[in-house]
PDB file of C-alpha atoms and ligand atoms in Angstrom:
ATOM      1  CA  MET V   1      -0.035  -0.083   0.038  1.00 87.00           C
ATOM      2  CA  SER V   2       1.175   3.558  -0.730  1.00 95.00           C
ATOM      3  CA  ALA V   3       0.119   6.979  -0.227  1.00 96.00           C
ATOM      4  CA  LEU V   4      -1.621   8.759  -3.257  1.00 94.00           C
ATOM      5  CA  PRO V   5       1.014  11.520  -4.210  1.00 92.00           C
ATOM      6  CA  PRO V   6      -0.528  14.886  -4.007  1.00 94.00           C
ATOM      7  CA  ASP V   7      -0.538  16.546  -7.387  1.00 94.00           C
ATOM      8  CA  TYR V   8      -2.711  19.489  -6.672  1.00 95.00           C
ATOM      9  CA  ASP V   9      -0.087  21.974  -7.728  1.00 96.00           C
ATOM     10  CA  SER V  10       1.422  20.120 -10.669  1.00 95.00           C
ATOM     11  CA  GLU V  11      -1.866  18.767 -12.203  1.00 93.00           C
ATOM     12  CA  PRO V  12      -4.644  21.378 -11.316  1.00 92.00           C
ATOM     13  CA  CYS V  13      -6.612  20.180 -14.480  1.00 90.00           C
ATOM     14  CA  ARG V  14      -7.151  16.753 -12.841  1.00 89.00           C
ATOM     15  CA  TRP V  15      -8.902  17.860  -9.758  1.00 91.00           C
ATOM     16  CA  GLN V  16     -10.552  20.861 -11.367  1.00 92.00           C
ATOM     17  CA  GLY V  17     -12.125  18.809 -14.034  1.00 91.00           C
ATOM     18  CA  TRP V  18     -14.799  17.012 -12.078  1.00 88.00           C
ATOM     19  CA  ARG V  19     -16.761  17.649  -8.967  1.00 89.00           C
ATOM     20  CA  SER V  20     -19.370  15.537  -7.149  1.00 90.00           C
ATOM     21  CA  ARG V  21     -22.892  16.932  -6.919  1.00 85.00           C
ATOM     22  CA  ARG V  22     -23.307  15.590  -3.372  1.00 88.00           C
ATOM     23  CA  ASP V  23     -20.618  14.732  -0.888  1.00 94.00           C
ATOM     24  CA  VAL V  24     -19.847  14.148   2.675  1.00 96.00           C
ATOM     25  CA  HIS V  25     -19.672  17.791   3.409  1.00 97.00           C
ATOM     26  CA  ASP V  26     -23.407  18.040   2.927  1.00 97.00           C
ATOM     27  CA  LEU V  27     -23.758  15.347   5.623  1.00 96.00           C
ATOM     28  CA  ILE V  28     -21.693  16.879   8.353  1.00 98.00           C
ATOM     29  CA  ALA V  29     -21.892  20.697   7.818  1.00 98.00           C
ATOM     30  CA  PRO V  30     -25.209  21.015   9.614  1.00 97.00           C
ATOM     31  CA  ASP V  31     -23.627  19.516  12.750  1.00 97.00           C
ATOM     32  CA  LEU V  32     -20.685  21.808  13.022  1.00 98.00           C
ATOM     33  CA  ARG V  33     -20.928  24.678  15.489  1.00 98.00           C
ATOM     34  CA  GLY V  34     -17.327  25.741  15.444  1.00 98.00           C
ATOM     35  CA  PRO V  35     -14.601  26.693  15.800  1.00 98.00           C
ATOM     36  CA  VAL V  36     -13.874  24.131  13.063  1.00 98.00           C
ATOM     37  CA  LEU V  37     -10.405  23.187  11.755  1.00 99.00           C
ATOM     38  CA  ASP V  38     -10.738  21.797   8.281  1.00 99.00           C
ATOM     39  CA  ILE V  39      -7.524  19.939   7.530  1.00 99.00           C
ATOM     40  CA  GLY V  40      -6.782  19.330   3.781  1.00 98.00           C
ATOM     41  CA  CYS V  41      -9.554  21.984   3.026  1.00 98.00           C
ATOM     42  CA  GLY V  42      -8.842  22.165  -0.661  1.00 98.00           C
ATOM     43  CA  GLU V  43     -11.259  24.452  -2.531  1.00 96.00           C
ATOM     44  CA  GLY V  44     -13.435  25.125   0.620  1.00 98.00           C
ATOM     45  CA  ARG V  45     -16.365  22.810  -0.072  1.00 97.00           C
ATOM     46  CA  LEU V  46     -17.103  22.328   3.579  1.00 98.00           C
ATOM     47  CA  ALA V  47     -16.702  26.087   4.476  1.00 98.00           C
ATOM     48  CA  SER V  48     -19.169  26.936   1.750  1.00 98.00           C
ATOM     49  CA  LEU V  49     -21.850  25.034   3.469  1.00 98.00           C
ATOM     50  CA  LEU V  50     -21.368  26.380   7.082  1.00 98.00           C
ATOM     51  CA  ALA V  51     -23.784  28.967   8.504  1.00 96.00           C
ATOM     52  CA  ASP V  52     -22.263  32.543   8.647  1.00 96.00           C
ATOM     53  CA  ASP V  53     -21.771  32.333  12.343  1.00 97.00           C
ATOM     54  CA  VAL V  54     -19.712  29.263  12.425  1.00 98.00           C
ATOM     55  CA  SER V  55     -16.011  30.025  12.849  1.00 98.00           C
ATOM     56  CA  TRP V  56     -13.714  28.025  10.276  1.00 98.00           C
ATOM     57  CA  VAL V  57     -10.094  27.742   9.762  1.00 98.00           C
ATOM     58  CA  GLY V  58      -8.650  25.918   6.743  1.00 98.00           C
ATOM     59  CA  VAL V  59      -5.298  24.213   6.486  1.00 98.00           C
ATOM     60  CA  ASP V  60      -3.754  22.758   3.240  1.00 98.00           C
ATOM     61  CA  SER V  61      -0.276  22.119   1.934  1.00 98.00           C
ATOM     62  CA  SER V  62      -1.121  23.188  -1.668  1.00 98.00           C
ATOM     63  CA  PRO V  63      -0.765  26.847  -2.593  1.00 98.00           C
ATOM     64  CA  THR V  64      -2.840  26.172  -5.731  1.00 97.00           C
ATOM     65  CA  GLN V  65      -5.827  24.799  -3.654  1.00 97.00           C
ATOM     66  CA  LEU V  66      -5.599  27.655  -1.321  1.00 98.00           C
ATOM     67  CA  ALA V  67      -5.581  30.160  -4.025  1.00 98.00           C
ATOM     68  CA  THR V  68      -8.765  28.504  -5.367  1.00 96.00           C
ATOM     69  CA  ASN V  69     -10.446  28.538  -1.993  1.00 98.00           C
ATOM     70  CA  PRO V  70     -12.390  31.737  -1.532  1.00 98.00           C
ATOM     71  CA  HIS V  71     -12.691  31.189   2.373  1.00 98.00           C
ATOM     72  CA  ARG V  72     -10.496  32.816   5.005  1.00 98.00           C
ATOM     73  CA  PRO V  73      -8.583  32.328   7.177  1.00 98.00           C
ATOM     74  CA  VAL V  74      -6.396  29.589   5.771  1.00 98.00           C
ATOM     75  CA  ALA V  75      -2.824  28.328   6.668  1.00 98.00           C
ATOM     76  CA  LEU V  76      -0.458  26.746   4.273  1.00 98.00           C
ATOM     77  CA  ALA V  77       0.879  23.814   6.421  1.00 98.00           C
ATOM     78  CA  ASP V  78       1.332  20.104   6.556  1.00 98.00           C
ATOM     79  CA  MET V  79      -1.282  18.083   8.394  1.00 98.00           C
ATOM     80  CA  ARG V  80       1.566  16.452  10.349  1.00 98.00           C
ATOM     81  CA  ALA V  81       2.712  19.696  11.900  1.00 98.00           C
ATOM     82  CA  LEU V  82      -0.295  22.043  12.528  1.00 98.00           C
ATOM     83  CA  PRO V  83       0.476  25.566  13.460  1.00 98.00           C
ATOM     84  CA  PHE V  84      -2.011  25.762  16.258  1.00 98.00           C
ATOM     85  CA  ARG V  85      -2.010  25.458  20.133  1.00 98.00           C
ATOM     86  CA  ASP V  86      -3.436  22.439  21.845  1.00 98.00           C
ATOM     87  CA  ALA V  87      -7.163  22.112  22.377  1.00 98.00           C
ATOM     88  CA  VAL V  88      -8.459  25.063  20.498  1.00 98.00           C
ATOM     89  CA  PHE V  89     -10.964  23.582  18.115  1.00 98.00           C
ATOM     90  CA  ALA V  90     -14.505  22.216  18.744  1.00 98.00           C
ATOM     91  CA  GLU V  91     -14.432  20.184  15.498  1.00 98.00           C
ATOM     92  CA  VAL V  92     -11.688  18.795  13.335  1.00 99.00           C
ATOM     93  CA  THR V  93     -12.152  17.307   9.871  1.00 99.00           C
ATOM     94  CA  HIS V  94      -9.890  15.147   7.654  1.00 99.00           C
ATOM     95  CA  LEU V  95     -12.208  14.937   4.564  1.00 98.00           C
ATOM     96  CA  TRP V  96     -10.789  12.969   1.503  1.00 98.00           C
ATOM     97  CA  CYS V  97      -7.182  13.748   2.386  1.00 98.00           C
ATOM     98  CA  LEU V  98      -5.579  11.183   4.842  1.00 98.00           C
ATOM     99  CA  TYR V  99      -4.606   8.896   1.941  1.00 98.00           C
ATOM    100  CA  HIS V 100      -2.214  11.487   0.757  1.00 98.00           C
ATOM    101  CA  VAL V 101       0.293  10.783   3.702  1.00 98.00           C
ATOM    102  CA  ALA V 102       2.506   7.680   3.996  1.00 98.00           C
ATOM    103  CA  ASP V 103       1.316   7.143   7.671  1.00 98.00           C
ATOM    104  CA  PRO V 104      -1.982   8.705   8.714  1.00 98.00           C
ATOM    105  CA  MET V 105      -1.279   8.216  12.497  1.00 98.00           C
ATOM    106  CA  PRO V 106       0.971  11.349  13.048  1.00 98.00           C
ATOM    107  CA  ALA V 107      -1.773  13.427  11.215  1.00 98.00           C
ATOM    108  CA  ILE V 108      -4.534  12.007  13.305  1.00 98.00           C
ATOM    109  CA  ALA V 109      -2.576  12.624  16.437  1.00 98.00           C
ATOM    110  CA  GLU V 110      -2.084  16.291  15.442  1.00 98.00           C
ATOM    111  CA  ALA V 111      -5.789  16.534  14.851  1.00 98.00           C
ATOM    112  CA  ALA V 112      -6.502  15.099  18.285  1.00 98.00           C
ATOM    113  CA  ARG V 113      -3.981  17.494  19.905  1.00 98.00           C
ATOM    114  CA  VAL V 114      -5.673  20.676  18.558  1.00 98.00           C
ATOM    115  CA  LEU V 115      -9.148  19.368  19.427  1.00 98.00           C
ATOM    116  CA  ARG V 116     -10.720  20.333  22.745  1.00 98.00           C
ATOM    117  CA  PRO V 117     -11.855  17.687  25.213  1.00 98.00           C
ATOM    118  CA  GLY V 118     -15.364  16.655  24.135  1.00 98.00           C
ATOM    119  CA  GLY V 119     -14.696  17.845  20.529  1.00 98.00           C
ATOM    120  CA  ALA V 120     -15.620  16.064  17.514  1.00 98.00           C
ATOM    121  CA  TYR V 121     -13.450  14.421  14.851  1.00 98.00           C
ATOM    122  CA  TYR V 122     -14.514  13.428  11.325  1.00 98.00           C
ATOM    123  CA  ALA V 123     -12.524  11.532   8.652  1.00 99.00           C
ATOM    124  CA  CYS V 124     -13.716  10.100   5.337  1.00 98.00           C
ATOM    125  CA  THR V 125     -12.409   8.037   2.633  1.00 98.00           C
ATOM    126  CA  SER V 126     -13.459   5.697  -0.227  1.00 98.00           C
ATOM    127  CA  SER V 127     -13.308   1.900  -0.508  1.00 98.00           C
ATOM    128  CA  ARG V 128     -10.933  -0.142  -2.587  1.00 98.00           C
ATOM    129  CA  GLY V 129     -14.218  -1.608  -4.071  1.00 98.00           C
ATOM    130  CA  ASN V 130     -15.389   1.847  -5.105  1.00 97.00           C
ATOM    131  CA  ASP V 131     -16.856   2.312  -8.609  1.00 96.00           C
ATOM    132  CA  PRO V 132     -17.061  -1.443  -9.525  1.00 97.00           C
ATOM    133  CA  GLU V 133     -18.637  -0.538 -12.805  1.00 95.00           C
ATOM    134  CA  LEU V 134     -15.283   1.173 -13.886  1.00 96.00           C
ATOM    135  CA  MET V 135     -12.823  -0.746 -11.543  1.00 97.00           C
ATOM    136  CA  PRO V 136     -14.039  -4.349 -11.256  1.00 96.00           C
ATOM    137  CA  GLU V 137     -10.624  -5.375 -10.159  1.00 97.00           C
ATOM    138  CA  GLY V 138     -10.585  -2.648  -7.369  1.00 98.00           C
ATOM    139  CA  TYR V 139      -8.616   0.464  -6.738  1.00 98.00           C
ATOM    140  CA  PRO V 140      -4.857  -0.044  -5.644  1.00 97.00           C
ATOM    141  CA  ALA V 141      -4.645   0.085  -1.791  1.00 98.00           C
ATOM    142  CA  THR V 142      -3.906   3.423  -0.130  1.00 98.00           C
ATOM    143  CA  THR V 143      -2.685   4.314   3.359  1.00 98.00           C
ATOM    144  CA  PHE V 144      -6.300   5.256   4.366  1.00 98.00           C
ATOM    145  CA  ASP V 145      -9.016   3.238   2.689  1.00 98.00           C
ATOM    146  CA  ALA V 146     -12.525   2.544   4.005  1.00 98.00           C
ATOM    147  CA  GLU V 147     -11.482  -1.054   4.855  1.00 98.00           C
ATOM    148  CA  ASP V 148      -9.095   0.109   7.539  1.00 98.00           C
ATOM    149  CA  ALA V 149     -10.214   3.677   8.431  1.00 98.00           C
ATOM    150  CA  ALA V 150     -12.115   2.803  11.567  1.00 98.00           C
ATOM    151  CA  GLU V 151      -9.222   0.745  13.038  1.00 98.00           C
ATOM    152  CA  ILE V 152      -6.656   3.508  12.259  1.00 98.00           C
ATOM    153  CA  VAL V 153      -8.767   6.308  13.774  1.00 98.00           C
ATOM    154  CA  GLY V 154      -9.763   4.065  16.650  1.00 98.00           C
ATOM    155  CA  ALA V 155      -6.093   3.634  17.612  1.00 98.00           C
ATOM    156  CA  ALA V 156      -5.923   7.405  18.207  1.00 97.00           C
ATOM    157  CA  PHE V 157      -9.314   8.216  19.730  1.00 98.00           C
ATOM    158  CA  GLY V 158     -10.613   4.873  21.148  1.00 97.00           C
ATOM    159  CA  GLU V 159     -14.299   4.468  20.336  1.00 97.00           C
ATOM    160  CA  VAL V 160     -15.408   5.493  16.878  1.00 98.00           C
ATOM    161  CA  THR V 161     -18.759   5.410  14.952  1.00 98.00           C
ATOM    162  CA  VAL V 162     -18.734   4.580  11.260  1.00 98.00           C
ATOM    163  CA  GLU V 163     -21.210   5.321   8.599  1.00 98.00           C
ATOM    164  CA  ARG V 164     -20.613   3.315   5.440  1.00 98.00           C
ATOM    165  CA  TRP V 165     -22.199   3.651   1.992  1.00 97.00           C
ATOM    166  CA  ASN V 166     -22.429   1.039  -0.788  1.00 97.00           C
ATOM    167  CA  GLN V 167     -25.049   2.227  -3.297  1.00 94.00           C
ATOM    168  CA  PRO V 168     -25.663   3.681  -6.747  1.00 92.00           C
ATOM    169  CA  PHE V 169     -24.959   7.342  -6.015  1.00 85.00           C
ATOM    170  CA  SER V 170     -24.341   9.462  -9.090  1.00 78.00           C
ATOM    171  CA  SER V 171     -25.113   9.203 -12.681  1.00 89.00           C
ATOM    172  CA  ILE V 172     -22.650  10.157 -15.381  1.00 94.00           C
ATOM    173  CA  GLU V 173     -24.454  11.323 -18.428  1.00 94.00           C
ATOM    174  CA  THR V 174     -21.839  12.190 -21.072  1.00 95.00           C
ATOM    175  CA  ARG V 175     -18.556  10.688 -22.324  1.00 96.00           C
ATOM    176  CA  GLU V 176     -16.792  13.961 -21.594  1.00 95.00           C
ATOM    177  CA  GLU V 177     -17.895  13.898 -17.973  1.00 95.00           C
ATOM    178  CA  LEU V 178     -16.810  10.164 -17.726  1.00 96.00           C
ATOM    179  CA  ARG V 179     -13.429  11.087 -19.060  1.00 96.00           C
ATOM    180  CA  ALA V 180     -13.019  13.841 -16.529  1.00 95.00           C
ATOM    181  CA  TYR V 181     -14.217  11.512 -13.760  1.00 95.00           C
ATOM    182  CA  CYS V 182     -11.637   8.813 -14.746  1.00 96.00           C
ATOM    183  CA  ARG V 183      -8.920  11.359 -14.703  1.00 95.00           C
ATOM    184  CA  HIS V 184     -10.020  12.810 -11.450  1.00 95.00           C
ATOM    185  CA  HIS V 185     -10.102   9.284  -9.804  1.00 95.00           C
ATOM    186  CA  TYR V 186      -6.890   7.969 -11.564  1.00 95.00           C
ATOM    187  CA  VAL V 187      -8.967   5.375 -13.439  1.00 96.00           C
ATOM    188  CA  PRO V 188      -7.262   4.123 -16.682  1.00 95.00           C
ATOM    189  CA  PHE V 189      -8.476   6.295 -19.401  1.00 92.00           C
ATOM    190  CA  ASP V 190      -9.659   3.484 -21.779  1.00 94.00           C
ATOM    191  CA  ARG V 191     -12.407   2.586 -19.223  1.00 95.00           C
ATOM    192  CA  ALA V 192     -14.257   5.815 -20.177  1.00 94.00           C
ATOM    193  CA  GLU V 193     -14.715   4.544 -23.664  1.00 95.00           C
ATOM    194  CA  ARG V 194     -15.936   1.105 -22.734  1.00 89.00           C
ATOM    195  CA  VAL V 195     -19.099   1.499 -20.695  1.00 93.00           C
ATOM    196  CA  ASP V 196     -22.604   2.471 -21.636  1.00 94.00           C
ATOM    197  CA  LEU V 197     -24.063   5.852 -20.840  1.00 95.00           C
ATOM    198  CA  PRO V 198     -25.836   7.033 -18.575  1.00 95.00           C
ATOM    199  CA  LEU V 199     -23.489   5.244 -15.974  1.00 95.00           C
ATOM    200  CA  TRP V 200     -24.757   4.840 -12.407  1.00 94.00           C
ATOM    201  CA  LEU V 201     -21.726   4.346 -10.312  1.00 95.00           C
ATOM    202  CA  THR V 202     -21.835   2.487  -7.084  1.00 96.00           C
ATOM    203  CA  LYS V 203     -20.014   4.545  -4.372  1.00 96.00           C
ATOM    204  CA  ARG V 204     -18.350   2.642  -1.472  1.00 97.00           C
ATOM    205  CA  GLY V 205     -16.798   4.475   1.386  1.00 98.00           C
ATOM    206  CA  CYS V 206     -17.104   5.542   4.946  1.00 98.00           C
ATOM    207  CA  LEU V 207     -17.191   8.485   7.310  1.00 98.00           C
ATOM    208  CA  VAL V 208     -15.682   7.839  10.753  1.00 98.00           C
ATOM    209  CA  ARG V 209     -16.610   9.948  13.675  1.00 98.00           C
ATOM    210  CA  ALA V 210     -14.906  10.155  17.073  1.00 98.00           C
ATOM    211  CA  VAL V 211     -14.906  12.216  20.163  1.00 98.00           C
ATOM    212  CA  LYS V 212     -11.841  13.473  22.140  1.00 98.00           C
ATOM    213  CA  ARG V 213     -12.012  12.086  25.693  1.00 95.00           C
TER     214      ARG V 213
HETATM  215  C1  SAM E 301      -9.012  15.273  -2.281  1.00 88.75           C
HETATM  216  S1  SAM E 301      -8.584  16.778  -1.720  1.00 88.75           S
HETATM  217  C2  SAM E 301      -9.873  17.061  -0.606  1.00 88.75           C
HETATM  218  C3  SAM E 301     -10.143  18.506  -0.314  1.00 88.75           C
HETATM  219  C4  SAM E 301     -11.257  18.789   0.623  1.00 88.75           C
HETATM  220  N1  SAM E 301     -11.029  18.203   2.072  1.00 88.75           N
HETATM  221  C5  SAM E 301     -12.610  18.270   0.108  1.00 88.75           C
HETATM  222  O1  SAM E 301     -13.139  17.382   0.696  1.00 88.75           O
HETATM  223  O2  SAM E 301     -13.130  18.795  -0.863  1.00 88.75           O
HETATM  224  C6  SAM E 301      -7.156  16.552  -0.692  1.00 88.75           C
HETATM  225  C7  SAM E 301      -6.542  17.824  -0.147  1.00 88.75           C
HETATM  226  O3  SAM E 301      -5.554  17.462   0.855  1.00 88.75           O
HETATM  227  C8  SAM E 301      -4.520  18.290   0.630  1.00 88.75           C
HETATM  228  N2  SAM E 301      -3.203  17.643   1.306  1.00 88.75           N
HETATM  229  C9  SAM E 301      -2.476  16.713   0.848  1.00 88.75           C
HETATM  230  N3  SAM E 301      -1.556  16.365   1.496  1.00 88.75           N
HETATM  231  C10 SAM E 301      -1.538  17.183   2.578  1.00 88.75           C
HETATM  232  C11 SAM E 301      -0.602  17.366   3.667  1.00 88.75           C
HETATM  233  N4  SAM E 301       0.371  16.554   3.872  1.00 88.75           N
HETATM  234  N5  SAM E 301      -1.004  18.436   4.555  1.00 88.75           N
HETATM  235  C12 SAM E 301      -2.062  19.218   4.245  1.00 88.75           C
HETATM  236  N6  SAM E 301      -2.859  19.104   3.225  1.00 88.75           N
HETATM  237  C13 SAM E 301      -2.648  17.983   2.436  1.00 88.75           C
HETATM  238  C14 SAM E 301      -4.334  18.567  -0.848  1.00 88.75           C
HETATM  239  O4  SAM E 301      -3.541  19.628  -1.113  1.00 88.75           O
HETATM  240  C15 SAM E 301      -5.799  18.584  -1.225  1.00 88.75           C
HETATM  241  O5  SAM E 301      -6.290  19.961  -1.010  1.00 88.75           O
END
């Protein structure tokens, strides 16, 4: 298993070319009261869904992502060395980002450090069995897949709750959109030419929640 190398500065066309219509952000945003630390905040999808009175801070290691993100304040930093004091945030999120580090444990320990006692932690990721219509052989293992996510987060926080999904989730209507999807998800390009449209993709993944004791 290996980390997915971050290419957000070198290949902006990959991640800018496709965007999910619904995502985990929609699920958790209504629960957040702030102050929220959004680690690996990217373009600011979570921040865009928060109520105006919810205090939010974003962290990301990609200058390109932070330049695209219209929300402030943000910090350019690595998730394994957060530039914040202990116990300052009520909620900390790792959404779709822990698979970019070789070992997620130091990053999760940093998240726990900056979280207040009683504060809520959220991490999400996809399964190696995601998109079986395009990847029947499965995606290559990463360092933070849904198969292991609960165990990894549990090692840092103790008790966790896990919400899993395994259902047809989004339809792709055009060949152009499918090509962009394949590029976005590192799916071999020829798969985009082989399947019939519209294509309903089965999304498999999980959201792990934990509370700092
Ligand atoms: C797939 S994007 C997810 C963005 C956002 N969380 C979302 O859900 O839309 C992964 C993000 O993690 C960031 N990232 C990758 N490695 C990082 C690291 N070591 N420290 C901080 N951010 C990192 C990337 O720059 C990118 O913005």
